[in-house]
Amino acid sequence: MKSGQASPAAAIGQIKRNWGLYLLLLPAVVLTLLFAYKPMYGVLIAFKNYSPALGIDGSPWAGFKYFDKFFNSYQFSNTIKNTLIISVYSLITFPIPIILALMVNQMRPNRFRRFFQTVSYMPHFISTVVMVGLMMILLSPSTGLVGNLYSLFGGEAPDLMGSTSLFSSVYVWSDVWQHVGWDSIIFIAALSSVDPSLYEAATVDGASRWNKVRYIDIPMLMPTAITLLILRVGGLLGVGFEKVYLMQNDLNITSSEILSTYVYKIGLLSSQYSFSSAINLFNTVINFILLIMVNQLSKKLSENSLW
Amino acid sequence: MGVLEPAASKRTGKIKNNRSSDSVMEIIMYVIAILFLIILIYPLYFIVIASFSDPSAVAGGKVWLFPSGFTLDGYQELLRHKNIWIGYRNTILYTVVGTAIGLVVNISAAYALSRKDLAGRKILSLFFIFTMFFNGGLIPTFLTIRDFHMYDTFLVMVLPFSVGVYNIIVARTFFQTSLPGDLWEAAQIDGCGNLRYFLQIVLPLSKAIIAVLGLWIAVGYWNSYFNALIYLKNPNMYPLQLILRNILITNQMQSGMGSGEAAQIALRLANMMRYSVIIIATVPIMCVYPFVQKYFNQGVMIGAVKE
């Protein structure tokens, strides 16, 4: 009898015996149904002329009207371009936490290493609001640290928070500053699981430290890195709302309006529910397709995949 | 022996060679590490000393290593802001209750999913994971919350988003790798049911993962402003971050307007307050995390690396 190929009767027996486990699952299942799956049904309003009085089911169908409206609006190419610029730019910084992890792994396990790690995680705990507030203060050309630095060397500081051309750089590099230490944890973990006898064997063979990094550490990190990379690409159009929204101002708006902030403004600030949902759905679908494509590709190339 | 000697000496020669290149690499690495530390720490340190300094000294670029013109005016100004203390209270409330709910929901679901003898395990996992990649989006979720009459209530701040699929995956992996299957079998033979086993044996053995998830969830609640921005109307229920946003970011535009001496003084105070508000909002969470940090190795690392 193979236990893997359980018959329905055996399955029912198993469910009866393990009813406690289903009880443990119940809260999470109920909450997910109510707050994740029920809104999925609400996605229908993207294809309807939603009116609150009529409800989702009662509202008349609109077909692809709101998708057309979005594709033909001047915000279409602009928001997509901005979203892509920011997310591809962030993607390029993906190896930085890996480099940091390789470095930490080379440090002897002593006080310096512990201090280094503690400090490098620290900025991760700053909230987005405080982070953007910090950036406004420090990057201010008149009163901030950057302004002071420039005037120390007799230069004129650029207005980093109010620049359209520098918006993506400010966004991405401040993100690297804040999260690089934290993001490296997972790679440090992967490195800590390397069998020490590999290093010993390499030492006997006369490998230098650099060789060990190159031929042991980096290959060991690849599966983790690829998995995370797939997830990142799957969220390519999903650049976080929070930080961009807080960083937006009248000066940088042409390069800081991204899909998620646009969805928020159209939907909640000007109450065009159907239009906003259509933009959101477009965004989700593209991400989903990207995720599947990248996963497929990675399966072929490296036998790493999410499912 | 004699035959082996030349080879052996060649080898030691090579190792010596590597030693010198290794120490060069080591020096370079530590130099980079120290530079990196400075880049991470200095902005934070600057905020601390700026909060104790005369604002005109800060703006004039006189504050670099030590506070200049020591003053506590910023902190005093903060004490007068009732909103901040209301926000503080609310945030503590949301964080404590939200974290408790989140831990119960996620840990129990993760444990159930970690059991190989759970019938329907694959489907149940997919049920959760699917929500990571597809969701209703902003407006349908908003409408759902309103249909449930949760808009502008305490409940909306602690319940709807308490299922964290990523948390469940990490905890599930932790349970799979760190609890030996024999333990459950032994308990079963002794007549122990699933629930009692979970409460009396699993939980006490899982302090690391509980601490780590607890920290993640708590930091999330402590730092979040987006849900409050969307789902709360009553200012008396605003969490700290939303109030900080008004002080740090939105007000920036207003305080810049107007002229004259009164406006100048107001602007100065507002600037000082920004530094001190950053400190008081960030210090609590920074104080907690080093205590939990030791669990990162045992908890997250096992959980996050594989799968």
Coordinates of C-alpha atoms in Angstrom, one line a residue:
Chain A
M1 CA 0.0 0.0 0.0
K2 CA 1.5 3.3 -1.0
S3 CA 0.4 6.0 1.3
G4 CA 0.9 8.7 -1.3
Q5 CA -1.9 7.3 -3.5
A6 CA -4.5 7.5 -0.8
S7 CA -8.0 6.5 -1.7
P8 CA -10.9 8.9 -0.9
A9 CA -11.9 6.7 2.1
A10 CA -8.3 6.9 3.4
A11 CA -8.3 10.7 2.9
I12 CA -11.6 11.0 4.8
G13 CA -10.1 8.9 7.6
Q14 CA -7.1 11.1 7.7
I15 CA -9.2 14.3 7.8
K16 CA -11.2 12.8 10.7
R17 CA -8.1 11.9 12.6
N18 CA -6.5 15.2 12.1
W19 CA -9.5 17.5 12.6
G20 CA -7.4 19.5 15.1
L21 CA -5.1 20.6 12.2
Y22 CA -8.0 21.9 10.2
L23 CA -9.1 23.8 13.2
L24 CA -5.7 25.4 13.3
L25 CA -6.0 26.4 9.7
L26 CA -9.5 27.7 10.0
P27 CA -8.7 31.4 11.0
A28 CA -6.2 31.9 8.2
V29 CA -8.5 30.3 5.7
V30 CA -11.5 32.4 6.7
L31 CA -9.6 35.6 6.7
T32 CA -8.1 34.9 3.3
L33 CA -11.5 34.1 1.9
L34 CA -13.0 37.3 3.3
F35 CA -10.2 39.7 2.6
A36 CA -8.4 38.3 -0.4
Y37 CA -10.8 36.2 -2.4
K38 CA -13.9 38.2 -1.9
P39 CA -12.1 41.3 -3.3
M40 CA -11.0 39.2 -6.3
Y41 CA -14.7 38.8 -7.2
G42 CA -14.9 42.6 -6.9
V43 CA -12.4 42.9 -9.8
L44 CA -15.6 42.5 -12.0
I45 CA -16.2 46.2 -11.5
A46 CA -13.4 46.9 -13.9
F47 CA -15.8 45.6 -16.6
K48 CA -18.8 47.4 -15.3
N49 CA -20.1 50.9 -14.8
Y50 CA -20.0 50.6 -11.1
S51 CA -22.4 52.6 -9.1
P52 CA -22.4 52.1 -5.3
A53 CA -26.2 52.2 -5.2
L54 CA -26.5 49.2 -7.5
G55 CA -23.7 47.2 -6.1
I56 CA -21.3 44.9 -8.0
D57 CA -23.9 42.6 -9.4
G58 CA -26.5 45.2 -10.2
S59 CA -24.2 47.6 -12.1
P60 CA -24.5 47.5 -15.9
W61 CA -21.7 46.0 -17.9
A62 CA -19.2 48.3 -19.6
G63 CA -17.0 45.7 -21.4
F64 CA -13.5 46.9 -22.0
K65 CA -14.5 50.6 -21.9
Y66 CA -12.2 51.5 -19.0
F67 CA -9.3 49.6 -20.4
D68 CA -9.7 51.5 -23.7
K69 CA -9.9 54.7 -21.7
F70 CA -6.7 53.9 -19.9
F71 CA -4.8 52.8 -23.0
N72 CA -5.8 56.0 -24.8
S73 CA -5.1 58.4 -22.0
Y74 CA -1.9 60.4 -22.0
Q75 CA -1.1 58.9 -18.6
F76 CA -0.8 55.4 -20.0
S77 CA 2.7 55.6 -21.5
N78 CA 3.9 58.0 -18.8
T79 CA 2.9 55.9 -15.8
I80 CA 4.2 52.7 -17.4
K81 CA 7.4 54.2 -18.4
N82 CA 8.0 55.6 -14.9
T83 CA 7.1 52.3 -13.3
L84 CA 9.4 50.4 -15.6
I85 CA 12.3 52.8 -15.2
I86 CA 12.1 52.6 -11.4
S87 CA 11.7 48.8 -11.2
V88 CA 14.3 47.9 -13.8
Y89 CA 16.7 50.3 -12.1
S90 CA 16.0 48.6 -8.8
L91 CA 16.5 45.2 -10.4
I92 CA 20.0 46.3 -11.4
T93 CA 20.9 46.8 -7.7
F94 CA 19.9 43.2 -7.0
P95 CA 23.5 41.9 -6.7
I96 CA 24.5 44.4 -4.0
P97 CA 23.1 42.5 -1.1
I98 CA 24.9 39.4 -2.4
I99 CA 28.2 41.2 -2.5
L100 CA 27.6 42.3 1.0
A101 CA 26.8 38.8 2.1
L102 CA 30.0 37.5 0.5
M103 CA 31.9 40.1 2.4
V104 CA 30.4 39.4 5.7
N105 CA 31.0 35.7 5.2
Q106 CA 34.7 36.5 4.7
M107 CA 34.9 38.4 8.0
R108 CA 36.1 36.4 11.0
P109 CA 33.2 35.8 13.4
N110 CA 34.1 38.4 16.0
R111 CA 32.8 41.6 17.5
F112 CA 33.4 43.7 14.4
R113 CA 31.3 41.3 12.3
R114 CA 28.5 41.4 14.8
F115 CA 28.6 45.1 15.0
F116 CA 28.7 45.4 11.2
Q117 CA 25.6 43.2 10.8
T118 CA 23.7 44.9 13.6
V119 CA 24.3 48.3 12.0
S120 CA 23.6 47.2 8.5
Y121 CA 20.1 45.9 9.5
M122 CA 19.3 49.1 11.4
P123 CA 18.0 51.3 8.6
H124 CA 15.5 48.6 7.6
F125 CA 13.5 49.4 10.7
I126 CA 13.0 53.0 9.8
S127 CA 9.4 53.5 8.6
T128 CA 8.7 54.7 5.1
V129 CA 7.3 57.9 6.4
V130 CA 10.4 58.7 8.5
M131 CA 12.7 57.6 5.7
V132 CA 11.1 60.0 3.3
G133 CA 11.1 62.7 6.0
L134 CA 14.8 62.0 6.5
M135 CA 15.5 62.3 2.9
M136 CA 13.7 65.6 2.6
I137 CA 15.8 66.9 5.5
L138 CA 19.1 65.5 4.5
L139 CA 18.9 66.1 0.8
S140 CA 17.6 69.7 1.1
P141 CA 19.9 71.9 -1.0
S142 CA 19.4 74.9 1.4
T143 CA 19.4 73.5 4.9
G144 CA 20.3 69.8 4.6
L145 CA 23.4 67.7 4.9
V146 CA 23.9 67.5 1.2
G147 CA 23.5 71.3 0.9
N148 CA 26.1 71.8 3.6
L149 CA 28.5 69.3 2.0
Y150 CA 28.2 71.1 -1.3
S151 CA 28.7 74.5 0.2
L152 CA 31.7 73.2 2.1
F153 CA 33.4 72.5 -1.2
G154 CA 32.0 75.7 -2.7
G155 CA 29.4 74.2 -5.0
E156 CA 25.7 74.5 -5.6
A157 CA 23.7 71.5 -4.4
P158 CA 21.1 70.0 -6.8
D159 CA 17.5 69.8 -5.6
L160 CA 17.4 66.0 -5.4
M161 CA 13.8 65.8 -4.1
G162 CA 12.5 68.1 -6.7
S163 CA 14.2 66.8 -9.8
T164 CA 12.5 64.8 -12.5
S165 CA 15.7 63.4 -14.0
L166 CA 17.1 62.3 -10.6
F167 CA 13.9 60.9 -9.1
S168 CA 14.5 57.3 -10.0
S169 CA 18.1 57.5 -8.7
V170 CA 17.1 59.0 -5.4
Y171 CA 14.4 56.4 -5.0
V172 CA 16.5 53.4 -5.9
W173 CA 19.7 54.4 -4.0
S174 CA 17.9 55.4 -0.9
D175 CA 16.2 52.0 -1.0
V176 CA 19.6 50.3 -1.3
W177 CA 20.8 52.3 1.6
Q178 CA 17.9 51.3 3.7
H179 CA 17.5 47.6 2.9
V180 CA 20.9 46.3 1.7
G181 CA 21.8 44.9 5.0
W182 CA 18.5 43.3 5.6
D183 CA 18.3 41.8 2.1
S184 CA 21.7 40.2 2.6
I185 CA 20.6 38.1 5.6
I186 CA 19.1 35.5 3.4
F187 CA 22.4 35.1 1.4
I188 CA 24.4 35.0 4.6
A189 CA 22.1 32.2 5.7
A190 CA 22.7 30.3 2.5
L191 CA 26.4 30.7 2.9
S192 CA 26.4 29.5 6.5
S193 CA 25.0 26.2 5.3
V194 CA 28.0 25.5 3.1
D195 CA 29.8 22.4 4.2
P196 CA 33.1 23.5 5.9
S197 CA 34.9 20.5 4.4
L198 CA 34.5 22.1 1.0
Y199 CA 36.7 25.0 2.2
E200 CA 39.2 22.7 3.8
A201 CA 39.5 20.7 0.6
A202 CA 40.0 23.9 -1.3
T203 CA 42.7 25.1 1.1
V204 CA 44.5 21.8 0.7
D205 CA 44.4 22.3 -3.1
G206 CA 45.9 25.7 -2.6
A207 CA 42.9 27.9 -3.4
S208 CA 43.1 31.5 -2.4
R209 CA 40.3 33.2 -0.6
W210 CA 39.2 34.8 -3.8
N211 CA 39.1 31.4 -5.4
K212 CA 37.0 30.1 -2.6
V213 CA 34.5 32.9 -3.1
R214 CA 34.5 32.5 -6.8
Y215 CA 34.2 28.7 -6.9
I216 CA 32.4 27.8 -3.7
D217 CA 30.4 30.7 -2.3
I218 CA 29.0 32.2 -5.5
P219 CA 27.7 28.9 -6.9
M220 CA 26.2 28.1 -3.5
L221 CA 24.2 31.3 -3.7
M222 CA 22.8 30.8 -7.1
P223 CA 19.6 28.8 -6.3
T224 CA 18.6 31.3 -3.6
A225 CA 19.4 34.3 -5.8
I226 CA 17.5 32.9 -8.8
T227 CA 14.4 32.2 -6.7
L228 CA 14.4 35.7 -5.3
L229 CA 15.1 37.2 -8.7
I230 CA 12.1 35.4 -10.2
L231 CA 9.9 36.9 -7.4
R232 CA 11.3 40.3 -8.1
V233 CA 10.6 40.1 -11.8
G234 CA 7.1 38.9 -11.1
G235 CA 6.6 42.2 -9.3
L236 CA 8.2 44.3 -11.9
L237 CA 5.2 46.6 -12.4
G238 CA 4.4 46.4 -8.7
V239 CA 6.7 49.2 -7.5
G240 CA 5.5 50.0 -4.0
F241 CA 3.0 52.7 -3.5
E242 CA 4.1 53.9 -0.1
K243 CA 7.5 55.5 -0.7
V244 CA 6.8 56.9 -4.2
Y245 CA 3.6 58.5 -3.0
L246 CA 5.4 60.1 -0.1
M247 CA 8.2 61.3 -2.3
Q248 CA 5.9 62.9 -4.9
N249 CA 5.7 66.6 -5.2
D250 CA 4.7 69.1 -7.8
L251 CA 8.2 69.4 -9.1
N252 CA 8.9 65.7 -9.8
I253 CA 5.4 64.5 -10.6
T254 CA 6.1 63.8 -14.3
S255 CA 8.6 61.2 -13.5
S256 CA 7.2 60.0 -10.2
E257 CA 3.6 59.1 -11.2
I258 CA 3.6 55.4 -11.3
L259 CA 0.8 52.8 -11.8
S260 CA 0.0 52.3 -8.2
T261 CA -0.1 56.0 -7.3
Y262 CA -2.2 56.6 -10.3
V263 CA -4.6 53.9 -9.2
Y264 CA -4.9 55.4 -5.8
K265 CA -5.6 58.9 -7.1
I266 CA -8.1 57.9 -9.7
G267 CA -9.8 55.5 -7.4
L268 CA -9.9 56.9 -3.9
L269 CA -9.3 60.6 -4.5
S270 CA -11.5 61.1 -7.5
S271 CA -13.8 58.1 -6.9
Q272 CA -13.7 56.6 -10.3
Y273 CA -13.9 53.1 -9.0
S274 CA -14.3 51.2 -12.2
F275 CA -11.5 53.0 -14.0
S276 CA -9.1 52.6 -11.2
S277 CA -9.9 48.9 -10.9
A278 CA -9.3 48.4 -14.6
I279 CA -5.8 50.0 -14.4
N280 CA -5.1 47.9 -11.3
L281 CA -6.2 44.7 -13.1
F282 CA -4.1 45.5 -16.1
N283 CA -1.1 45.9 -13.7
T284 CA -1.8 42.6 -11.9
V285 CA -2.2 40.6 -15.1
I286 CA 1.0 41.9 -16.6
N287 CA 2.9 41.0 -13.5
F288 CA 1.3 37.5 -13.4
I289 CA 2.3 36.9 -17.0
L290 CA 5.9 38.1 -16.3
L291 CA 6.1 35.8 -13.3
I292 CA 5.0 32.8 -15.3
M293 CA 7.4 33.6 -18.1
V294 CA 10.4 34.1 -15.9
N295 CA 9.7 31.0 -13.9
Q296 CA 9.4 29.0 -17.1
L297 CA 12.6 30.4 -18.4
S298 CA 14.4 29.7 -15.2
K299 CA 13.1 26.2 -15.2
K300 CA 14.7 25.6 -18.6
L301 CA 18.0 27.3 -17.9
S302 CA 18.7 26.3 -14.3
E303 CA 16.2 23.9 -13.0
N304 CA 15.2 26.5 -10.4
S305 CA 11.5 27.3 -10.2
L306 CA 8.9 28.5 -7.8
W307 CA 6.6 25.6 -8.6
Chain B
M1 CA 59.1 10.3 1.7
G2 CA 61.9 11.8 -0.3
V3 CA 59.8 11.8 -3.4
L4 CA 57.0 13.6 -1.8
E5 CA 59.0 16.4 -0.4
P6 CA 59.4 18.6 -3.4
A7 CA 55.7 18.5 -4.1
A8 CA 54.9 19.3 -0.5
S9 CA 57.2 22.3 -0.4
K10 CA 55.8 23.5 -3.7
R11 CA 52.4 23.4 -2.2
T12 CA 53.4 25.3 0.9
G13 CA 55.0 27.8 -1.3
K14 CA 51.8 28.3 -3.1
I15 CA 49.9 28.6 0.1
K16 CA 52.3 31.3 1.2
N17 CA 51.7 33.1 -2.0
N18 CA 48.0 33.0 -1.5
R19 CA 48.5 34.2 2.1
S20 CA 49.8 37.5 0.9
S21 CA 47.1 38.0 -1.7
D22 CA 44.6 36.9 0.9
S23 CA 45.8 39.6 3.4
V24 CA 45.6 42.2 0.6
M25 CA 42.1 41.1 0.0
E26 CA 41.4 41.2 3.7
I27 CA 42.6 44.8 4.0
I28 CA 40.6 46.0 1.0
M29 CA 37.5 44.2 2.4
Y30 CA 37.8 45.9 5.8
V31 CA 38.3 49.3 4.3
I32 CA 35.2 48.9 2.2
A33 CA 33.3 47.6 5.2
I34 CA 34.3 50.6 7.3
L35 CA 33.4 53.0 4.5
F36 CA 30.0 51.2 4.2
L37 CA 29.5 51.6 8.0
I38 CA 30.1 55.3 7.8
I39 CA 27.7 55.8 5.0
L40 CA 25.0 53.9 7.0
I41 CA 25.6 55.4 10.4
Y42 CA 26.5 59.0 9.6
P43 CA 23.0 60.2 8.4
L44 CA 21.4 58.6 11.5
Y45 CA 24.0 60.1 13.8
F46 CA 23.5 63.5 12.1
I47 CA 19.8 63.4 12.9
V48 CA 20.5 62.7 16.5
I49 CA 23.0 65.5 17.0
A50 CA 20.8 67.9 14.9
S51 CA 17.9 67.2 17.2
F52 CA 19.9 68.7 20.0
S53 CA 21.4 71.6 18.1
D54 CA 20.4 75.1 17.4
P55 CA 18.5 75.0 14.0
S56 CA 20.4 77.9 12.5
A57 CA 23.7 76.1 13.3
V58 CA 22.3 73.0 11.5
A59 CA 21.2 75.0 8.5
G60 CA 24.4 77.0 8.5
G61 CA 26.5 73.8 8.1
K62 CA 28.1 74.1 11.6
V63 CA 26.9 70.7 12.8
W64 CA 29.2 67.8 11.7
L65 CA 30.4 65.7 14.6
F66 CA 28.9 67.3 17.8
P67 CA 25.7 69.2 18.6
S68 CA 26.2 72.9 18.3
G69 CA 24.3 75.3 20.5
F70 CA 22.8 72.6 22.6
T71 CA 19.0 72.9 23.0
L72 CA 16.0 70.7 23.8
D73 CA 13.5 73.1 22.1
G74 CA 12.5 70.5 19.5
Y75 CA 11.6 67.9 22.1
Q76 CA 9.8 70.6 24.1
E77 CA 7.8 71.6 21.1
L78 CA 6.9 67.9 20.6
L79 CA 5.5 67.6 24.1
R80 CA 3.0 70.3 23.3
H81 CA 1.7 68.4 20.3
K82 CA -1.2 66.3 21.6
N83 CA -1.6 64.5 18.2
I84 CA 1.7 62.8 18.6
W85 CA 0.8 61.3 21.9
I86 CA -2.6 60.2 20.6
G87 CA -0.8 58.6 17.7
Y88 CA 1.7 57.0 19.9
R89 CA -1.1 55.4 22.0
N90 CA -3.0 54.2 18.9
T91 CA 0.1 52.7 17.3
I92 CA 1.0 50.8 20.5
L93 CA -2.5 49.5 20.6
Y94 CA -2.6 48.5 16.9
T95 CA 0.8 46.9 17.2
V96 CA 0.1 44.8 20.3
V97 CA -3.3 43.6 19.2
G98 CA -2.3 43.2 15.5
T99 CA 0.8 41.3 16.4
A100 CA -1.0 38.9 18.7
I101 CA -3.6 38.2 16.1
G102 CA -1.0 37.8 13.4
L103 CA 1.0 35.4 15.4
V104 CA -1.9 33.2 16.3
V105 CA -3.3 33.1 12.7
N106 CA 0.0 32.6 10.9
I107 CA 1.8 30.2 13.3
S108 CA -1.1 27.8 13.6
A109 CA -1.8 27.8 9.9
A110 CA 1.9 27.2 9.2
Y111 CA 2.1 24.4 11.6
A112 CA -0.9 22.6 10.1
L113 CA 0.6 23.0 6.6
S114 CA 3.9 21.7 7.7
R115 CA 2.4 18.3 8.5
K116 CA 2.9 15.8 5.8
D117 CA -0.2 13.8 6.8
L118 CA -2.5 16.7 6.3
A119 CA -4.9 15.7 3.5
G120 CA -5.2 18.4 0.9
R121 CA -2.0 20.0 1.9
K122 CA -1.0 21.0 -1.7
I123 CA -4.3 22.6 -2.5
L124 CA -4.4 24.5 0.8
S125 CA -0.9 25.8 0.2
L126 CA -1.8 27.0 -3.2
F127 CA -4.9 28.6 -1.8
F128 CA -2.7 30.9 0.2
I129 CA 0.2 31.3 -2.3
F130 CA -2.2 32.4 -5.1
T131 CA -3.0 35.5 -3.1
M132 CA 0.6 36.6 -3.2
F133 CA 0.4 37.0 -7.0
F134 CA -3.1 37.9 -7.6
N135 CA -5.4 40.2 -5.6
G136 CA -8.4 42.3 -6.0
G137 CA -6.5 45.5 -5.8
L138 CA -7.2 48.7 -4.0
I139 CA -10.8 49.5 -4.9
P140 CA -12.4 46.1 -4.6
T141 CA -10.6 45.6 -1.3
F142 CA -11.8 49.0 -0.1
L143 CA -15.4 48.2 -1.1
T144 CA -15.2 44.8 0.7
I145 CA -14.0 46.5 3.9
R146 CA -16.9 49.0 3.6
D147 CA -19.4 46.2 3.0
F148 CA -18.3 44.6 6.2
H149 CA -18.8 47.9 8.0
M150 CA -15.2 48.0 9.1
Y151 CA -14.4 51.4 7.6
D152 CA -13.1 53.7 10.3
T153 CA -13.2 51.0 13.1
F154 CA -10.5 49.6 15.3
L155 CA -10.9 46.2 13.7
V156 CA -9.8 47.3 10.3
M157 CA -6.4 48.2 11.7
V158 CA -5.7 44.8 13.2
L159 CA -7.6 42.1 11.4
P160 CA -8.1 42.1 7.6
F161 CA -4.4 42.0 6.6
S162 CA -3.2 39.7 9.4
V163 CA -2.6 36.6 7.1
G164 CA 0.9 36.9 5.8
V165 CA 1.6 34.3 3.2
Y166 CA 5.3 34.8 3.3
N167 CA 5.3 34.5 7.0
I168 CA 3.4 31.2 6.7
I169 CA 5.9 29.8 4.2
V170 CA 8.8 30.7 6.4
A171 CA 7.2 29.3 9.5
R172 CA 6.1 26.2 7.7
T173 CA 9.6 25.5 6.5
F174 CA 10.9 26.0 10.1
F175 CA 8.5 23.5 11.5
Q176 CA 9.3 21.0 8.7
T177 CA 13.0 21.2 9.3
S178 CA 13.3 21.6 13.0
L179 CA 10.6 19.3 14.5
P180 CA 11.5 15.6 14.1
G181 CA 8.6 13.6 12.8
D182 CA 9.2 10.9 15.4
L183 CA 8.2 13.4 18.1
W184 CA 4.6 13.5 16.8
E185 CA 4.5 9.8 16.5
A186 CA 5.7 9.3 20.0
A187 CA 3.2 11.8 21.3
Q188 CA 0.4 10.1 19.4
I189 CA 1.2 6.8 20.9
D190 CA 1.0 8.4 24.3
G191 CA -2.5 9.5 23.4
C192 CA -1.8 13.1 22.7
G193 CA -4.1 14.9 20.2
N194 CA -3.1 17.4 17.6
L195 CA -4.1 20.5 19.5
R196 CA -2.5 19.5 22.7
Y197 CA 0.7 18.5 20.8
F198 CA 0.7 21.9 19.1
L199 CA 0.2 23.9 22.3
Q200 CA 2.4 21.9 24.7
I201 CA 5.1 20.6 22.5
V202 CA 5.4 22.5 19.2
L203 CA 5.1 26.0 20.6
P204 CA 7.6 25.7 23.4
L205 CA 10.1 24.3 20.8
S206 CA 9.5 27.1 18.4
K207 CA 10.5 30.3 20.3
A208 CA 12.9 31.3 17.6
I209 CA 10.4 31.4 14.8
I210 CA 7.8 33.0 17.1
A211 CA 10.2 35.8 18.0
V212 CA 11.2 36.4 14.4
L213 CA 7.7 36.5 13.0
G214 CA 6.6 38.6 16.0
L215 CA 9.2 41.1 15.2
W216 CA 8.4 41.2 11.5
I217 CA 4.7 41.7 12.2
A218 CA 5.2 44.2 14.9
V219 CA 7.6 46.3 12.8
G220 CA 5.0 46.2 10.0
Y221 CA 2.3 47.5 12.2
W222 CA 4.5 50.1 13.9
N223 CA 5.6 51.5 10.5
S224 CA 2.4 51.3 8.5
Y225 CA 0.5 54.3 7.4
F226 CA -1.2 53.2 4.2
N227 CA -4.2 51.3 5.8
A228 CA -4.8 54.2 8.1
L229 CA -4.7 56.6 5.2
I230 CA -7.3 54.7 3.4
Y231 CA -9.5 53.2 6.0
L232 CA -9.6 55.7 8.8
K233 CA -11.4 59.0 8.9
N234 CA -11.4 59.9 12.6
P235 CA -8.2 61.7 13.5
N236 CA -8.4 60.4 17.1
M237 CA -7.7 57.0 15.7
Y238 CA -4.7 57.9 13.5
P239 CA -1.5 56.0 14.2
L240 CA 1.7 57.7 14.8
Q241 CA 3.0 57.3 11.2
L242 CA 0.0 59.2 9.7
I243 CA 0.6 62.0 12.1
L244 CA 4.3 62.0 11.3
R245 CA 3.5 62.2 7.7
N246 CA 1.6 65.4 8.4
I247 CA 4.5 66.9 10.4
L248 CA 7.4 65.6 8.2
I249 CA 6.1 65.7 4.7
T250 CA 2.7 67.3 4.1
N251 CA 3.3 70.4 6.2
Q252 CA 6.6 71.1 4.5
M253 CA 4.8 73.0 1.8
Q254 CA 2.8 75.1 4.2
S255 CA 5.5 76.1 6.6
G256 CA 7.5 77.3 3.7
M257 CA 4.9 79.9 2.9
G258 CA 4.5 83.3 4.5
S259 CA 7.3 85.6 5.7
G260 CA 8.1 87.9 8.6
E261 CA 9.6 87.1 11.9
A262 CA 6.7 85.0 13.3
A263 CA 6.8 82.8 10.3
Q264 CA 10.6 82.5 10.6
I265 CA 10.3 81.3 14.2
A266 CA 7.5 78.9 13.3
L267 CA 9.6 77.5 10.5
R268 CA 12.6 77.1 12.9
L269 CA 10.5 75.3 15.4
A270 CA 9.0 73.1 12.8
N271 CA 12.4 72.2 11.5
M272 CA 13.7 71.3 15.0
M273 CA 10.6 69.2 15.6
R274 CA 11.3 67.2 12.5
Y275 CA 14.6 66.0 13.9
S276 CA 13.2 65.1 17.3
V277 CA 10.1 63.5 15.9
I278 CA 12.2 61.2 13.8
I279 CA 14.1 60.2 17.0
I280 CA 11.1 59.5 19.1
A281 CA 9.4 57.5 16.4
T282 CA 12.3 55.3 15.5
V283 CA 14.1 54.7 18.8
P284 CA 11.5 52.2 20.3
I285 CA 11.7 49.8 17.4
M286 CA 15.5 50.1 17.2
C287 CA 15.7 49.2 20.8
V288 CA 13.7 46.0 20.4
Y289 CA 15.4 44.5 17.4
P290 CA 18.9 43.8 18.7
F291 CA 17.3 41.5 21.3
V292 CA 15.5 39.5 18.7
Q293 CA 18.5 39.5 16.3
K294 CA 20.1 36.5 17.8
Y295 CA 17.1 34.4 16.7
F296 CA 17.5 35.5 13.1
N297 CA 20.2 32.8 12.6
Q298 CA 18.1 30.0 14.0
G299 CA 14.7 31.2 12.9
V300 CA 14.6 33.0 9.6
M301 CA 17.7 31.5 8.1
I302 CA 16.5 27.9 8.3
G303 CA 13.1 29.0 7.3
A304 CA 14.0 31.2 4.4
V305 CA 16.8 29.4 2.6
K306 CA 15.3 26.2 1.4
E307 CA 12.0 26.5 -0.6

